[in-house]
């Protein structure tokens, strides 16, 4: 995609912008954006006047019909704002609320287009050529291919470590939490309530902390200050306390005052005041920190057919999509769907390997009616792929699982059994069998998608 540097006058709004109905003119396209965005477009225009265009976002364009003109495929809101800022007279021919028009005109009075021109853009050859990037940007995270949003906690980390975040990280590091508790810390949206509690002087007095210059300070020993902070974080993360009852200062003080002895600090013990972030692990005696007991994981714990540590580099687009689906589908909820999709993934992967190594997918058969060319069965194709792998350095023991599975009809990976899951009326796969099927096949898939 060639890079372009363009002027506002060269930009055309997209008549088929997905945000609204198709437009029959540039004026109509601008009107629809104003109708759709309303005050948000004015806020964008004011931000452009104040800070310019974001250096992180370029326009995506395709050549228009006019000489030197480009249709904006991605960035129509910015383009609309620029059109109004550079020529506020256009508002006279549009239906715009007086208050909104006033904001646009005020912003335009301070706008200097030399601050944004030339505008950075990327040109694609066709509209279809840009669809991939537009879809990736506007349809969610797409397993990491799109824009992955920040959680509230991540946003706070970016904005700066506030007292609530300091308390959370302190408990995460020194609270002796179990795996289950640590997981809940990452899932819950409680950081705002924790911030509200720590912002209340009466609460801070009860638990023995203060706040200065954005830092959470304490003059208590490590074993004492961890008690109330651990209790508060876990109560919020595990939803043991109703956050709607922690709105007022009186409710907040009553909450922390209700803590039992094990959750309240002994305030008679004093040390030099310091930030809780400066408290080292060796300051804890260990009495207040329950030991984390880790249970050895079992294959039966796996909720999906594909283990978490599976990292196949699937190069074929449809096969990659199916692999991603297999990593998400829950075995207990969708065993029939998983069985069918596994069978498809096995065949697509095998066909890909054979094609890459110029091995025929068909076989010539002589019948009474003459010679015909037929597609090989899945079992035959898989055996051809295995034979080729062995001749190119693969170890026989690595492929024993799938070799045996293909030849034993009762195996969870038996092609006949997989076919019966697709076409049979009574064959029902169990999560256990499906896990075993994947485990037998994964070394084979790893040879195809290294």
PDB file of C-alpha atoms in Angstrom, residues 126-383:
ATOM      1  CA  UNK A 126      -9.541  -1.217  -4.522  1.00  0.00           C
ATOM      2  CA  UNK A 127     -12.260  -0.860  -1.925  1.00  0.00           C
ATOM      3  CA  UNK A 128     -12.156  -4.631  -1.436  1.00  0.00           C
ATOM      4  CA  UNK A 129      -8.448  -4.359  -0.697  1.00  0.00           C
ATOM      5  CA  UNK A 130      -9.185  -2.118   2.269  1.00  0.00           C
ATOM      6  CA  UNK A 131     -12.042  -4.183   3.688  1.00  0.00           C
ATOM      7  CA  UNK A 132      -9.730  -6.516   5.587  1.00  0.00           C
ATOM      8  CA  UNK A 133      -8.193  -3.676   7.578  1.00  0.00           C
ATOM      9  CA  UNK A 134     -11.490  -1.902   8.175  1.00  0.00           C
ATOM     10  CA  UNK A 135     -13.154  -5.093   9.405  1.00  0.00           C
ATOM     11  CA  UNK A 136     -10.189  -5.830  11.664  1.00  0.00           C
ATOM     12  CA  UNK A 137     -10.437  -2.374  13.239  1.00  0.00           C
ATOM     13  CA  UNK A 138     -14.188  -2.237  13.790  1.00  0.00           C
ATOM     14  CA  UNK A 139     -15.291  -5.779  14.618  1.00  0.00           C
ATOM     15  CA  UNK A 140     -13.647  -6.343  17.961  1.00  0.00           C
ATOM     16  CA  UNK A 141     -10.462  -7.987  19.115  1.00  0.00           C
ATOM     17  CA  UNK A 142     -10.678 -10.876  16.592  1.00  0.00           C
ATOM     18  CA  UNK A 143      -8.472 -13.122  18.732  1.00  0.00           C
ATOM     19  CA  UNK A 144      -5.775 -10.459  18.790  1.00  0.00           C
ATOM     20  CA  UNK A 145      -5.840  -9.417  15.134  1.00  0.00           C
ATOM     21  CA  UNK A 146      -7.971  -6.375  15.904  1.00  0.00           C
ATOM     22  CA  UNK A 147      -7.605  -3.641  18.503  1.00  0.00           C
ATOM     23  CA  UNK A 148      -7.448  -5.179  21.975  1.00  0.00           C
ATOM     24  CA  UNK A 149      -9.055  -2.854  24.478  1.00  0.00           C
ATOM     25  CA  UNK A 150      -7.765  -2.085  27.954  1.00  0.00           C
ATOM     26  CA  UNK A 151      -9.526  -3.151  31.101  1.00  0.00           C
ATOM     27  CA  UNK A 152     -10.212  -0.562  33.783  1.00  0.00           C
ATOM     28  CA  UNK A 153      -7.199  -1.850  35.668  1.00  0.00           C
ATOM     29  CA  UNK A 154      -4.938  -1.534  32.620  1.00  0.00           C
ATOM     30  CA  UNK A 155      -6.194   1.990  31.996  1.00  0.00           C
ATOM     31  CA  UNK A 156      -5.283   2.915  35.542  1.00  0.00           C
ATOM     32  CA  UNK A 157      -1.812   1.470  35.088  1.00  0.00           C
ATOM     33  CA  UNK A 158      -1.371   3.682  32.041  1.00  0.00           C
ATOM     34  CA  UNK A 159      -2.738   6.771  33.766  1.00  0.00           C
ATOM     35  CA  UNK A 160      -0.525   6.301  36.770  1.00  0.00           C
ATOM     36  CA  UNK A 161      -0.394   4.196  39.902  1.00  0.00           C
ATOM     37  CA  UNK A 162      -3.143   5.525  42.181  1.00  0.00           C
ATOM     38  CA  UNK A 163      -3.659   4.358  45.791  1.00  0.00           C
ATOM     39  CA  UNK A 164      -6.244   1.726  44.819  1.00  0.00           C
ATOM     40  CA  UNK A 165      -3.903   0.196  42.266  1.00  0.00           C
ATOM     41  CA  UNK A 166      -1.028   0.300  44.762  1.00  0.00           C
ATOM     42  CA  UNK A 167      -3.185  -1.560  47.282  1.00  0.00           C
ATOM     43  CA  UNK A 168      -4.244  -4.123  44.706  1.00  0.00           C
ATOM     44  CA  UNK A 169      -0.691  -4.842  43.566  1.00  0.00           C
ATOM     45  CA  UNK A 170       0.442  -5.030  47.206  1.00  0.00           C
ATOM     46  CA  UNK A 171      -2.189  -7.669  47.988  1.00  0.00           C
ATOM     47  CA  UNK A 172      -1.506  -9.522  44.742  1.00  0.00           C
ATOM     48  CA  UNK A 173       2.202  -9.764  45.573  1.00  0.00           C
ATOM     49  CA  UNK A 174       2.164 -10.261  49.343  1.00  0.00           C
ATOM     50  CA  UNK A 175      -1.349 -11.499  50.185  1.00  0.00           C
ATOM     51  CA  UNK A 176      -0.596 -15.215  49.851  1.00  0.00           C
ATOM     52  CA  UNK A 177      -3.577 -15.657  47.541  1.00  0.00           C
ATOM     53  CA  UNK A 178      -4.642 -18.974  46.054  1.00  0.00           C
ATOM     54  CA  UNK A 179      -4.799 -19.508  42.299  1.00  0.00           C
ATOM     55  CA  UNK A 180      -8.571 -19.124  42.436  1.00  0.00           C
ATOM     56  CA  UNK A 181      -8.325 -15.845  44.334  1.00  0.00           C
ATOM     57  CA  UNK A 182      -5.686 -14.495  41.963  1.00  0.00           C
ATOM     58  CA  UNK A 183      -7.939 -15.312  39.029  1.00  0.00           C
ATOM     59  CA  UNK A 184     -10.818 -13.403  40.600  1.00  0.00           C
ATOM     60  CA  UNK A 185      -8.569 -10.389  41.085  1.00  0.00           C
ATOM     61  CA  UNK A 186      -8.141 -10.250  37.321  1.00  0.00           C
ATOM     62  CA  UNK A 187     -11.805 -10.770  36.482  1.00  0.00           C
ATOM     63  CA  UNK A 188     -13.658  -8.391  38.805  1.00  0.00           C
ATOM     64  CA  UNK A 189     -14.420  -4.733  38.191  1.00  0.00           C
ATOM     65  CA  UNK A 190     -13.892  -3.523  41.714  1.00  0.00           C
ATOM     66  CA  UNK A 191     -11.046  -1.040  41.403  1.00  0.00           C
ATOM     67  CA  UNK A 192     -13.395   1.973  41.454  1.00  0.00           C
ATOM     68  CA  UNK A 193     -14.980   0.899  44.733  1.00  0.00           C
ATOM     69  CA  UNK A 194     -11.563   0.190  46.249  1.00  0.00           C
ATOM     70  CA  UNK A 195     -10.506   3.691  45.212  1.00  0.00           C
ATOM     71  CA  UNK A 196     -13.630   5.120  46.833  1.00  0.00           C
ATOM     72  CA  UNK A 197     -12.851   3.344  50.108  1.00  0.00           C
ATOM     73  CA  UNK A 198      -9.240   4.493  50.206  1.00  0.00           C
ATOM     74  CA  UNK A 199     -10.311   8.057  49.399  1.00  0.00           C
ATOM     75  CA  UNK A 200     -12.272   8.241  52.662  1.00  0.00           C
ATOM     76  CA  UNK A 201     -10.191   9.527  55.650  1.00  0.00           C
ATOM     77  CA  UNK A 202     -12.227   7.563  58.224  1.00  0.00           C
ATOM     78  CA  UNK A 203     -11.557   4.326  56.339  1.00  0.00           C
ATOM     79  CA  UNK A 204      -7.848   5.064  56.106  1.00  0.00           C
ATOM     80  CA  UNK A 205      -7.733   5.795  59.828  1.00  0.00           C
ATOM     81  CA  UNK A 206      -9.303   2.422  60.692  1.00  0.00           C
ATOM     82  CA  UNK A 207      -6.955   0.397  58.476  1.00  0.00           C
ATOM     83  CA  UNK A 208      -3.804   2.394  59.266  1.00  0.00           C
ATOM     84  CA  UNK A 209      -2.877   4.054  55.986  1.00  0.00           C
ATOM     85  CA  UNK A 210      -2.574   7.599  54.662  1.00  0.00           C
ATOM     86  CA  UNK A 211      -2.297   9.127  51.199  1.00  0.00           C
ATOM     87  CA  UNK A 212       0.268  11.756  50.244  1.00  0.00           C
ATOM     88  CA  UNK A 213       1.167  12.918  46.736  1.00  0.00           C
ATOM     89  CA  UNK A 214      -0.776  10.026  45.265  1.00  0.00           C
ATOM     90  CA  UNK A 215       1.090   7.385  47.294  1.00  0.00           C
ATOM     91  CA  UNK A 216      -0.450   5.005  49.828  1.00  0.00           C
ATOM     92  CA  UNK A 217       1.626   5.234  53.017  1.00  0.00           C
ATOM     93  CA  UNK A 218       1.633   3.354  56.309  1.00  0.00           C
ATOM     94  CA  UNK A 219       3.540   3.349  59.591  1.00  0.00           C
ATOM     95  CA  UNK A 220       2.427  -0.210  60.386  1.00  0.00           C
ATOM     96  CA  UNK A 221       4.537  -3.363  60.044  1.00  0.00           C
ATOM     97  CA  UNK A 222       3.993  -5.399  56.898  1.00  0.00           C
ATOM     98  CA  UNK A 223       2.059  -8.145  58.726  1.00  0.00           C
ATOM     99  CA  UNK A 224      -0.418  -5.600  60.075  1.00  0.00           C
ATOM    100  CA  UNK A 225      -1.145  -3.453  57.033  1.00  0.00           C
ATOM    101  CA  UNK A 226      -1.692  -6.471  54.781  1.00  0.00           C
ATOM    102  CA  UNK A 227      -4.618  -7.680  56.922  1.00  0.00           C
ATOM    103  CA  UNK A 228      -7.277  -5.024  56.094  1.00  0.00           C
ATOM    104  CA  UNK A 229      -6.062  -4.485  52.541  1.00  0.00           C
ATOM    105  CA  UNK A 230      -6.258  -8.207  51.790  1.00  0.00           C
ATOM    106  CA  UNK A 231      -9.744  -8.376  53.319  1.00  0.00           C
ATOM    107  CA  UNK A 232     -10.986  -5.390  51.300  1.00  0.00           C
ATOM    108  CA  UNK A 233      -9.578  -6.580  47.985  1.00  0.00           C
ATOM    109  CA  UNK A 234     -10.959 -10.106  48.375  1.00  0.00           C
ATOM    110  CA  UNK A 235     -14.356  -8.895  49.586  1.00  0.00           C
ATOM    111  CA  UNK A 236     -14.691  -6.760  46.461  1.00  0.00           C
ATOM    112  CA  UNK A 237     -13.158  -9.260  44.027  1.00  0.00           C
ATOM    113  CA  UNK A 238     -15.269 -12.162  45.313  1.00  0.00           C
ATOM    114  CA  UNK A 239     -18.364  -9.972  45.670  1.00  0.00           C
ATOM    115  CA  UNK A 240     -18.689 -10.734  49.388  1.00  0.00           C
ATOM    116  CA  UNK A 241     -19.834  -7.182  49.954  1.00  0.00           C
ATOM    117  CA  UNK A 242     -22.569  -5.278  48.119  1.00  0.00           C
ATOM    118  CA  UNK A 243     -20.812  -2.303  46.525  1.00  0.00           C
ATOM    119  CA  UNK A 244     -24.095  -0.390  46.397  1.00  0.00           C
ATOM    120  CA  UNK A 245     -23.899  -0.288  50.194  1.00  0.00           C
ATOM    121  CA  UNK A 246     -20.500   1.386  50.138  1.00  0.00           C
ATOM    122  CA  UNK A 247     -21.595   4.652  48.562  1.00  0.00           C
ATOM    123  CA  UNK A 248     -21.590   6.946  51.578  1.00  0.00           C
ATOM    124  CA  UNK A 249     -18.740   7.660  53.988  1.00  0.00           C
ATOM    125  CA  UNK A 250     -20.825   6.313  56.867  1.00  0.00           C
ATOM    126  CA  UNK A 251     -21.381   3.018  55.027  1.00  0.00           C
ATOM    127  CA  UNK A 252     -17.700   2.748  54.196  1.00  0.00           C
ATOM    128  CA  UNK A 253     -16.579   3.371  57.778  1.00  0.00           C
ATOM    129  CA  UNK A 254     -19.155   0.881  59.098  1.00  0.00           C
ATOM    130  CA  UNK A 255     -17.865  -1.718  56.646  1.00  0.00           C
ATOM    131  CA  UNK A 256     -14.200  -1.563  57.718  1.00  0.00           C
ATOM    132  CA  UNK A 257     -15.160  -1.210  61.390  1.00  0.00           C
ATOM    133  CA  UNK A 258     -17.009  -4.538  61.115  1.00  0.00           C
ATOM    134  CA  UNK A 259     -13.806  -6.421  60.315  1.00  0.00           C
ATOM    135  CA  UNK A 260     -12.901  -9.207  62.726  1.00  0.00           C
ATOM    136  CA  UNK A 261      -9.658  -9.231  64.686  1.00  0.00           C
ATOM    137  CA  UNK A 262      -7.814 -11.157  61.967  1.00  0.00           C
ATOM    138  CA  UNK A 263      -8.649  -8.455  59.436  1.00  0.00           C
ATOM    139  CA  UNK A 264      -7.851  -5.385  61.527  1.00  0.00           C
ATOM    140  CA  UNK A 265      -4.314  -4.149  62.161  1.00  0.00           C
ATOM    141  CA  UNK A 266      -2.749  -3.826  65.577  1.00  0.00           C
ATOM    142  CA  UNK A 267      -2.184  -0.073  65.476  1.00  0.00           C
ATOM    143  CA  UNK A 268      -0.057  -0.133  68.617  1.00  0.00           C
ATOM    144  CA  UNK A 269       2.769  -1.521  66.523  1.00  0.00           C
ATOM    145  CA  UNK A 270       4.630   1.237  64.714  1.00  0.00           C
ATOM    146  CA  UNK A 271       7.499   1.493  62.268  1.00  0.00           C
ATOM    147  CA  UNK A 272       8.848   4.327  60.128  1.00  0.00           C
ATOM    148  CA  UNK A 273       6.266   5.584  57.642  1.00  0.00           C
ATOM    149  CA  UNK A 274       6.825   4.513  54.018  1.00  0.00           C
ATOM    150  CA  UNK A 275       4.953   3.707  50.843  1.00  0.00           C
ATOM    151  CA  UNK A 276       3.444   0.220  50.753  1.00  0.00           C
ATOM    152  CA  UNK A 277       5.267  -0.238  47.464  1.00  0.00           C
ATOM    153  CA  UNK A 278       8.534  -0.069  49.407  1.00  0.00           C
ATOM    154  CA  UNK A 279       7.598  -2.971  51.682  1.00  0.00           C
ATOM    155  CA  UNK A 280       9.803  -5.956  50.871  1.00  0.00           C
ATOM    156  CA  UNK A 281       8.790  -9.614  51.033  1.00  0.00           C
ATOM    157  CA  UNK A 282      11.263 -10.357  53.824  1.00  0.00           C
ATOM    158  CA  UNK A 283       9.390  -7.979  56.152  1.00  0.00           C
ATOM    159  CA  UNK A 284       6.537 -10.478  56.470  1.00  0.00           C
ATOM    160  CA  UNK A 285       6.657 -13.132  59.177  1.00  0.00           C
ATOM    161  CA  UNK A 286       4.482 -15.411  57.116  1.00  0.00           C
ATOM    162  CA  UNK A 287       1.739 -15.767  59.737  1.00  0.00           C
ATOM    163  CA  UNK A 288      -0.775 -13.679  57.831  1.00  0.00           C
ATOM    164  CA  UNK A 289       0.008 -15.228  54.479  1.00  0.00           C
ATOM    165  CA  UNK A 290      -1.743 -18.564  53.841  1.00  0.00           C
ATOM    166  CA  UNK A 291       0.348 -20.802  51.641  1.00  0.00           C
ATOM    167  CA  UNK A 292      -0.867 -21.344  48.110  1.00  0.00           C
ATOM    168  CA  UNK A 293      -1.560 -24.997  47.446  1.00  0.00           C
ATOM    169  CA  UNK A 294      -1.189 -25.844  43.791  1.00  0.00           C
ATOM    170  CA  UNK A 295      -2.966 -28.938  42.580  1.00  0.00           C
ATOM    171  CA  UNK A 296      -1.337 -30.826  39.788  1.00  0.00           C
ATOM    172  CA  UNK A 297      -3.456 -30.374  36.700  1.00  0.00           C
ATOM    173  CA  UNK A 298      -5.000 -33.385  35.007  1.00  0.00           C
ATOM    174  CA  UNK A 299      -5.935 -33.755  31.312  1.00  0.00           C
ATOM    175  CA  UNK A 300      -9.544 -34.125  32.462  1.00  0.00           C
ATOM    176  CA  UNK A 301      -9.416 -30.519  33.754  1.00  0.00           C
ATOM    177  CA  UNK A 302      -9.164 -29.248  30.197  1.00  0.00           C
ATOM    178  CA  UNK A 303     -12.298 -27.362  29.231  1.00  0.00           C
ATOM    179  CA  UNK A 304     -11.514 -27.209  25.502  1.00  0.00           C
ATOM    180  CA  UNK A 305     -10.261 -29.846  23.127  1.00  0.00           C
ATOM    181  CA  UNK A 306      -7.106 -27.859  22.351  1.00  0.00           C
ATOM    182  CA  UNK A 307      -4.756 -27.418  25.352  1.00  0.00           C
ATOM    183  CA  UNK A 308      -3.737 -23.889  26.335  1.00  0.00           C
ATOM    184  CA  UNK A 309      -0.110 -24.544  25.453  1.00  0.00           C
ATOM    185  CA  UNK A 310      -0.918 -25.620  21.900  1.00  0.00           C
ATOM    186  CA  UNK A 311       0.661 -23.143  19.474  1.00  0.00           C
ATOM    187  CA  UNK A 312       0.225 -24.451  15.945  1.00  0.00           C
ATOM    188  CA  UNK A 313       1.313 -22.007  13.241  1.00  0.00           C
ATOM    189  CA  UNK A 314      -1.636 -22.610  10.913  1.00  0.00           C
ATOM    190  CA  UNK A 315      -0.967 -20.881   7.603  1.00  0.00           C
ATOM    191  CA  UNK A 316      -4.158 -21.755   5.696  1.00  0.00           C
ATOM    192  CA  UNK A 317      -6.855 -19.151   6.410  1.00  0.00           C
ATOM    193  CA  UNK A 318      -9.881 -21.409   6.862  1.00  0.00           C
ATOM    194  CA  UNK A 319      -7.861 -23.968   8.797  1.00  0.00           C
ATOM    195  CA  UNK A 320      -6.602 -21.173  11.072  1.00  0.00           C
ATOM    196  CA  UNK A 321     -10.179 -20.036  11.738  1.00  0.00           C
ATOM    197  CA  UNK A 322     -11.226 -23.599  12.594  1.00  0.00           C
ATOM    198  CA  UNK A 323      -8.213 -24.027  14.894  1.00  0.00           C
ATOM    199  CA  UNK A 324      -9.202 -20.824  16.713  1.00  0.00           C
ATOM    200  CA  UNK A 325     -12.763 -22.133  17.113  1.00  0.00           C
ATOM    201  CA  UNK A 326     -11.500 -25.432  18.528  1.00  0.00           C
ATOM    202  CA  UNK A 327      -9.529 -23.455  21.123  1.00  0.00           C
ATOM    203  CA  UNK A 328     -12.708 -21.707  22.297  1.00  0.00           C
ATOM    204  CA  UNK A 329     -15.517 -24.286  22.108  1.00  0.00           C
ATOM    205  CA  UNK A 330     -16.278 -25.839  25.499  1.00  0.00           C
ATOM    206  CA  UNK A 331     -16.162 -29.648  25.533  1.00  0.00           C
ATOM    207  CA  UNK A 332     -19.019 -30.050  28.006  1.00  0.00           C
ATOM    208  CA  UNK A 333     -21.289 -27.696  26.077  1.00  0.00           C
ATOM    209  CA  UNK A 334     -20.579 -28.518  22.419  1.00  0.00           C
ATOM    210  CA  UNK A 335     -19.132 -32.051  22.003  1.00  0.00           C
ATOM    211  CA  UNK A 336     -21.051 -32.732  18.770  1.00  0.00           C
ATOM    212  CA  UNK A 337     -19.942 -29.487  17.155  1.00  0.00           C
ATOM    213  CA  UNK A 338     -16.340 -30.087  18.246  1.00  0.00           C
ATOM    214  CA  UNK A 339     -16.342 -33.611  16.797  1.00  0.00           C
ATOM    215  CA  UNK A 340     -17.526 -32.353  13.404  1.00  0.00           C
ATOM    216  CA  UNK A 341     -15.079 -29.431  13.385  1.00  0.00           C
ATOM    217  CA  UNK A 342     -12.192 -31.720  14.442  1.00  0.00           C
ATOM    218  CA  UNK A 343     -12.919 -34.001  11.498  1.00  0.00           C
ATOM    219  CA  UNK A 344     -12.881 -30.995   9.136  1.00  0.00           C
ATOM    220  CA  UNK A 345      -9.623 -29.686  10.646  1.00  0.00           C
ATOM    221  CA  UNK A 346      -7.992 -33.107  10.241  1.00  0.00           C
ATOM    222  CA  UNK A 347      -8.896 -33.291   6.556  1.00  0.00           C
ATOM    223  CA  UNK A 348      -8.026 -29.686   5.708  1.00  0.00           C
ATOM    224  CA  UNK A 349      -4.663 -30.023   7.468  1.00  0.00           C
ATOM    225  CA  UNK A 350      -3.909 -33.289   5.701  1.00  0.00           C
ATOM    226  CA  UNK A 351      -4.890 -31.894   2.293  1.00  0.00           C
ATOM    227  CA  UNK A 352      -2.695 -28.866   2.892  1.00  0.00           C
ATOM    228  CA  UNK A 353       0.321 -31.024   3.739  1.00  0.00           C
ATOM    229  CA  UNK A 354      -0.142 -33.297   0.731  1.00  0.00           C
ATOM    230  CA  UNK A 355      -0.592 -30.348  -1.610  1.00  0.00           C
ATOM    231  CA  UNK A 356       2.504 -28.612  -0.240  1.00  0.00           C
ATOM    232  CA  UNK A 357       4.553 -31.762  -0.956  1.00  0.00           C
ATOM    233  CA  UNK A 358       2.981 -32.492  -4.365  1.00  0.00           C
ATOM    234  CA  UNK A 359       1.325 -35.706  -3.212  1.00  0.00           C
ATOM    235  CA  UNK A 360      -1.845 -36.671  -5.087  1.00  0.00           C
ATOM    236  CA  UNK A 361      -5.163 -36.266  -3.324  1.00  0.00           C
ATOM    237  CA  UNK A 362      -6.794 -38.615  -5.839  1.00  0.00           C
ATOM    238  CA  UNK A 363      -6.350 -42.215  -6.925  1.00  0.00           C
ATOM    239  CA  UNK A 364      -6.995 -43.874 -10.273  1.00  0.00           C
ATOM    240  CA  UNK A 365      -9.310 -46.860 -10.037  1.00  0.00           C
ATOM    241  CA  UNK A 366     -10.113 -49.397 -12.783  1.00  0.00           C
ATOM    242  CA  UNK A 367     -13.692 -50.604 -12.856  1.00  0.00           C
ATOM    243  CA  UNK A 368     -15.794 -52.616 -15.264  1.00  0.00           C
ATOM    244  CA  UNK A 369     -16.858 -49.351 -16.827  1.00  0.00           C
ATOM    245  CA  UNK A 370     -13.337 -48.124 -17.288  1.00  0.00           C
ATOM    246  CA  UNK A 371     -10.765 -46.045 -15.442  1.00  0.00           C
ATOM    247  CA  UNK A 372     -11.976 -43.335 -13.098  1.00  0.00           C
ATOM    248  CA  UNK A 373     -10.230 -40.838 -10.839  1.00  0.00           C
ATOM    249  CA  UNK A 374     -11.561 -40.705  -7.281  1.00  0.00           C
ATOM    250  CA  UNK A 375     -10.729 -38.672  -4.203  1.00  0.00           C
ATOM    251  CA  UNK A 376      -8.724 -40.615  -1.668  1.00  0.00           C
ATOM    252  CA  UNK A 377     -10.396 -41.403   1.616  1.00  0.00           C
ATOM    253  CA  UNK A 378      -9.340 -39.334   4.604  1.00  0.00           C
ATOM    254  CA  UNK A 379      -7.656 -42.353   6.158  1.00  0.00           C
ATOM    255  CA  UNK A 380      -5.663 -42.977   2.972  1.00  0.00           C
ATOM    256  CA  UNK A 381      -4.604 -39.348   2.724  1.00  0.00           C
ATOM    257  CA  UNK A 382      -3.553 -39.251   6.383  1.00  0.00           C
ATOM    258  CA  UNK A 383      -1.518 -42.448   5.944  1.00  0.00           C
TER     259      UNK A 383
END
